[in-house]
């Protein structure tokens, strides 16, 4: 990220519960299956790949893992890359397939 992107990111920081990254996701009460995609970031210095994989696996066996060669805040540092790489998952989600 460049300096402007860093300033923007830091201005958005808020406290976050640690359970967000440690609790399993329970989708049993949902009537329709929801497509799930975890974006795993190869250059993430906040979460090691092993931890990201654990988090992705909590989404269930049908979850797709999408690998992007970028850091933790890819949606800010490389928004076009994020949209391009995530487009197939978004299309699946919104089309219901």
XYZ file of N, CA and C in Angstrom:
291
model
N 0.838 -1.184 0.000
C 0.000 0.000 0.000
C 0.880 1.243 0.000
N 0.391 2.268 -0.633
C 1.115 3.523 -0.592
C 0.716 4.282 0.686
N 1.349 5.433 0.918
C 1.113 6.192 2.154
C -0.342 6.636 2.296
N -0.945 7.072 1.219
C -2.347 7.513 1.279
C -3.269 6.351 1.638
N -3.033 5.186 1.055
C -3.837 4.008 1.370
C -3.667 3.595 2.832
N -2.447 3.713 3.354
C -2.194 3.394 4.767
C -2.964 4.339 5.685
N -2.911 5.634 5.387
C -3.631 6.617 6.216
C -5.132 6.321 6.200
N -5.672 6.045 5.039
C -7.093 5.732 4.921
C -7.445 4.494 5.745
N -6.654 3.458 5.603
C -6.900 2.209 6.327
C -6.845 2.433 7.830
N -5.840 3.133 8.307
C -5.715 3.388 9.739
C -6.862 4.229 10.271
N -7.408 5.107 9.449
C -8.530 5.944 9.898
C -9.806 5.127 10.068
N -9.888 3.956 9.452
C -11.080 3.109 9.531
C -11.013 2.071 10.649
N -9.861 1.927 11.298
C -9.705 0.879 12.300
C -10.653 1.059 13.476
N -11.255 -0.047 13.880
C -12.121 -0.093 15.062
C -11.820 -1.394 15.805
N -12.133 -1.467 17.096
C -11.927 -2.722 17.816
C -12.764 -3.851 17.192
N -12.208 -5.029 17.180
C -12.915 -6.181 16.601
C -12.792 -7.365 17.549
N -13.880 -8.090 17.717
C -13.873 -9.261 18.590
C -12.984 -10.346 18.003
N -12.160 -10.954 18.835
C -11.279 -12.029 18.362
C -12.058 -13.271 17.942
N -13.262 -13.441 18.461
C -14.040 -14.630 18.118
C -14.398 -14.683 16.636
N -14.332 -13.548 15.957
C -14.625 -13.510 14.519
C -13.731 -14.475 13.752
N -12.496 -14.629 14.186
C -11.561 -15.484 13.464
C -11.392 -16.866 14.090
N -12.099 -17.135 15.190
C -11.873 -18.415 15.857
C -13.119 -19.304 15.975
N -14.301 -18.748 15.810
C -15.512 -19.553 15.976
C -15.959 -20.150 14.644
N -16.496 -21.384 14.687
C -17.024 -21.978 13.456
C -18.272 -21.234 12.991
N -18.543 -21.331 11.726
C -19.729 -20.714 11.140
C -20.819 -21.773 11.082
N -21.988 -21.481 11.662
C -23.108 -22.420 11.668
C -24.182 -21.921 10.700
N -24.358 -22.629 9.609
C -25.333 -22.243 8.593
C -26.556 -23.162 8.585
N -26.696 -24.006 9.619
C -27.764 -25.004 9.645
C -29.164 -24.410 9.586
N -29.371 -23.233 10.137
C -30.703 -22.647 10.175
C -31.143 -21.978 8.891
N -30.293 -21.917 7.911
C -30.651 -21.251 6.657
C -31.463 -22.174 5.761
N -32.454 -21.619 5.106
C -33.310 -22.427 4.234
C -32.630 -22.791 2.925
N -31.845 -21.884 2.390
C -31.174 -22.123 1.114
C -29.669 -22.109 1.330
N -28.938 -22.954 0.613
C -27.480 -22.902 0.745
C -26.949 -21.580 0.189
N -25.942 -21.063 0.834
C -25.327 -19.814 0.402
C -23.919 -20.134 -0.095
N -23.604 -19.772 -1.336
C -22.238 -19.991 -1.815
C -21.265 -19.192 -0.948
N -20.159 -19.819 -0.600
C -19.171 -19.187 0.255
C -17.804 -19.251 -0.399
N -17.112 -18.118 -0.373
C -15.751 -18.045 -0.906
C -14.876 -17.337 0.105
N -13.742 -17.939 0.393
C -12.749 -17.311 1.266
C -11.611 -16.831 0.382
N -11.268 -15.559 0.501
C -10.153 -15.013 -0.263
C -8.904 -15.131 0.594
N -8.004 -16.007 0.179
C -6.755 -16.242 0.899
C -5.668 -15.399 0.229
N -4.953 -14.630 1.046
C -3.992 -13.657 0.534
C -2.565 -14.125 0.785
N -1.840 -14.371 -0.296
C -0.504 -14.954 -0.225
C 0.530 -14.071 0.468
N 0.339 -12.756 0.446
C 1.321 -11.845 1.028
C 0.829 -11.213 2.333
N -0.219 -11.771 2.905
C -0.796 -11.230 4.135
C 0.213 -11.359 5.277
N 0.582 -10.234 5.880
C 1.512 -10.256 7.006
C 0.780 -10.247 8.341
N -0.557 -10.138 8.311
C -1.356 -10.172 9.534
C -1.797 -11.589 9.870
N -2.139 -12.357 8.844
C -2.603 -13.736 9.036
C -1.773 -14.676 8.165
N -1.106 -15.604 8.788
C -0.321 -16.593 8.046
C -1.257 -17.447 7.184
N -0.725 -18.005 6.105
C -1.537 -18.833 5.207
C -2.219 -19.978 5.943
N -1.527 -20.589 6.902
C -2.111 -21.709 7.643
C -3.359 -21.262 8.395
N -3.318 -20.076 9.024
C -4.466 -19.545 9.760
C -5.590 -19.205 8.795
N -5.249 -18.636 7.657
C -6.273 -18.323 6.663
C -6.968 -19.599 6.183
N -6.198 -20.652 5.992
C -6.772 -21.926 5.561
C -7.708 -22.481 6.626
N -7.321 -22.401 7.890
C -8.194 -22.836 8.980
C -9.506 -22.059 8.961
N -9.410 -20.748 8.777
C -10.613 -19.915 8.746
C -11.500 -20.297 7.558
N -10.905 -20.550 6.423
C -11.663 -20.937 5.237
C -12.378 -22.264 5.458
N -11.719 -23.196 6.120
C -12.311 -24.508 6.357
C -13.519 -24.426 7.284
N -13.572 -23.415 8.129
C -14.729 -23.232 9.018
C -15.993 -22.865 8.236
N -15.834 -22.449 7.008
C -17.002 -22.103 6.188
C -17.709 -23.330 5.641
N -17.123 -24.498 5.808
C -17.750 -25.737 5.364
C -17.060 -26.333 4.154
N -17.389 -27.592 3.868
C -16.703 -28.316 2.799
C -17.000 -27.792 1.391
N -18.096 -27.067 1.234
C -18.449 -26.558 -0.096
C -17.858 -25.186 -0.383
N -17.173 -24.608 0.589
C -16.616 -23.269 0.396
C -15.459 -23.303 -0.604
N -15.423 -22.320 -1.432
C -14.348 -22.164 -2.410
C -13.246 -21.316 -1.777
N -11.999 -21.647 -2.041
C -10.871 -20.831 -1.595
C -10.264 -20.178 -2.825
N -10.187 -18.875 -2.782
C -9.643 -18.085 -3.882
C -8.326 -17.478 -3.419
N -7.236 -17.831 -4.076
C -5.918 -17.304 -3.720
C -5.597 -16.072 -4.552
N -5.188 -15.008 -3.856
C -4.766 -13.775 -4.520
C -3.384 -13.409 -3.993
N -2.490 -13.050 -4.880
C -1.129 -12.684 -4.520
C -1.107 -11.220 -4.085
N -1.499 -10.993 -2.830
C -1.575 -9.630 -2.311
C -1.557 -9.672 -0.785
N -1.500 -8.481 -0.187
C -1.483 -8.359 1.261
C -2.880 -8.274 1.857
N -2.922 -8.072 3.174
C -4.147 -8.159 3.966
C -5.253 -7.215 3.503
N -4.924 -6.031 3.070
C -5.937 -5.049 2.672
C -6.019 -4.930 1.153
N -6.132 -6.053 0.484
C -6.120 -6.095 -0.976
C -7.241 -5.248 -1.582
N -8.367 -5.127 -0.895
C -9.472 -4.349 -1.448
C -9.149 -2.861 -1.522
N -8.134 -2.442 -0.767
C -7.688 -1.047 -0.829
C -6.455 -0.912 -1.710
N -5.500 -1.817 -1.533
C -4.244 -1.697 -2.273
C -4.371 -2.123 -3.732
N -5.261 -3.073 -4.006
C -5.409 -3.574 -5.389
C -6.872 -3.866 -5.698
N -7.734 -2.844 -5.692
C -9.175 -3.085 -5.872
C -9.541 -3.730 -7.208
N -8.863 -3.373 -8.282
C -9.184 -3.984 -9.586
C -8.859 -5.470 -9.581
N -7.736 -5.815 -8.982
C -7.333 -7.225 -8.864
C -8.377 -7.989 -8.055
N -8.828 -7.410 -6.950
C -9.812 -8.063 -6.097
C -11.098 -8.319 -6.879
N -11.574 -7.311 -7.581
C -12.825 -7.463 -8.332
C -12.671 -8.501 -9.443
N -11.578 -8.435 -10.183
C -11.356 -9.377 -11.287
C -11.316 -10.808 -10.763
N -10.542 -11.033 -9.714
C -10.369 -12.395 -9.213
C -11.599 -12.919 -8.483
N -12.361 -12.023 -7.867
C -13.537 -12.456 -7.118
C -14.798 -12.519 -7.974
N -14.758 -12.009 -9.187
C -15.954 -11.939 -10.025
C -16.666 -13.289 -10.217
N -15.967 -14.392 -10.482
C -16.677 -15.670 -10.635
C -17.464 -16.059 -9.381
N -16.896 -15.837 -8.201
C -17.603 -16.160 -6.952
C -18.806 -15.243 -6.762
N -18.666 -13.962 -7.090
C -19.789 -13.035 -6.965
C -20.908 -13.394 -7.931
N -20.529 -13.763 -9.138
C -21.532 -14.154 -10.133
C -22.303 -15.376 -9.649
N -21.602 -16.365 -9.102
C -22.250 -17.564 -8.574
C -23.211 -17.204 -7.443
N -22.773 -16.351 -6.553
C -23.587 -15.961 -5.399
C -24.874 -15.273 -5.837
N -24.757 -14.334 -6.761
C -25.936 -13.563 -7.155
C -26.815 -14.278 -8.167
N -26.293 -15.280 -8.845
C -27.126 -16.001 -9.806
C -27.826 -17.184 -9.160
N -27.361 -17.566 -7.969
C -27.986 -18.684 -7.265
C -27.542 -20.030 -7.769
N -26.443 -20.092 -8.536
C -25.969 -21.384 -9.041
C -24.904 -21.950 -8.149
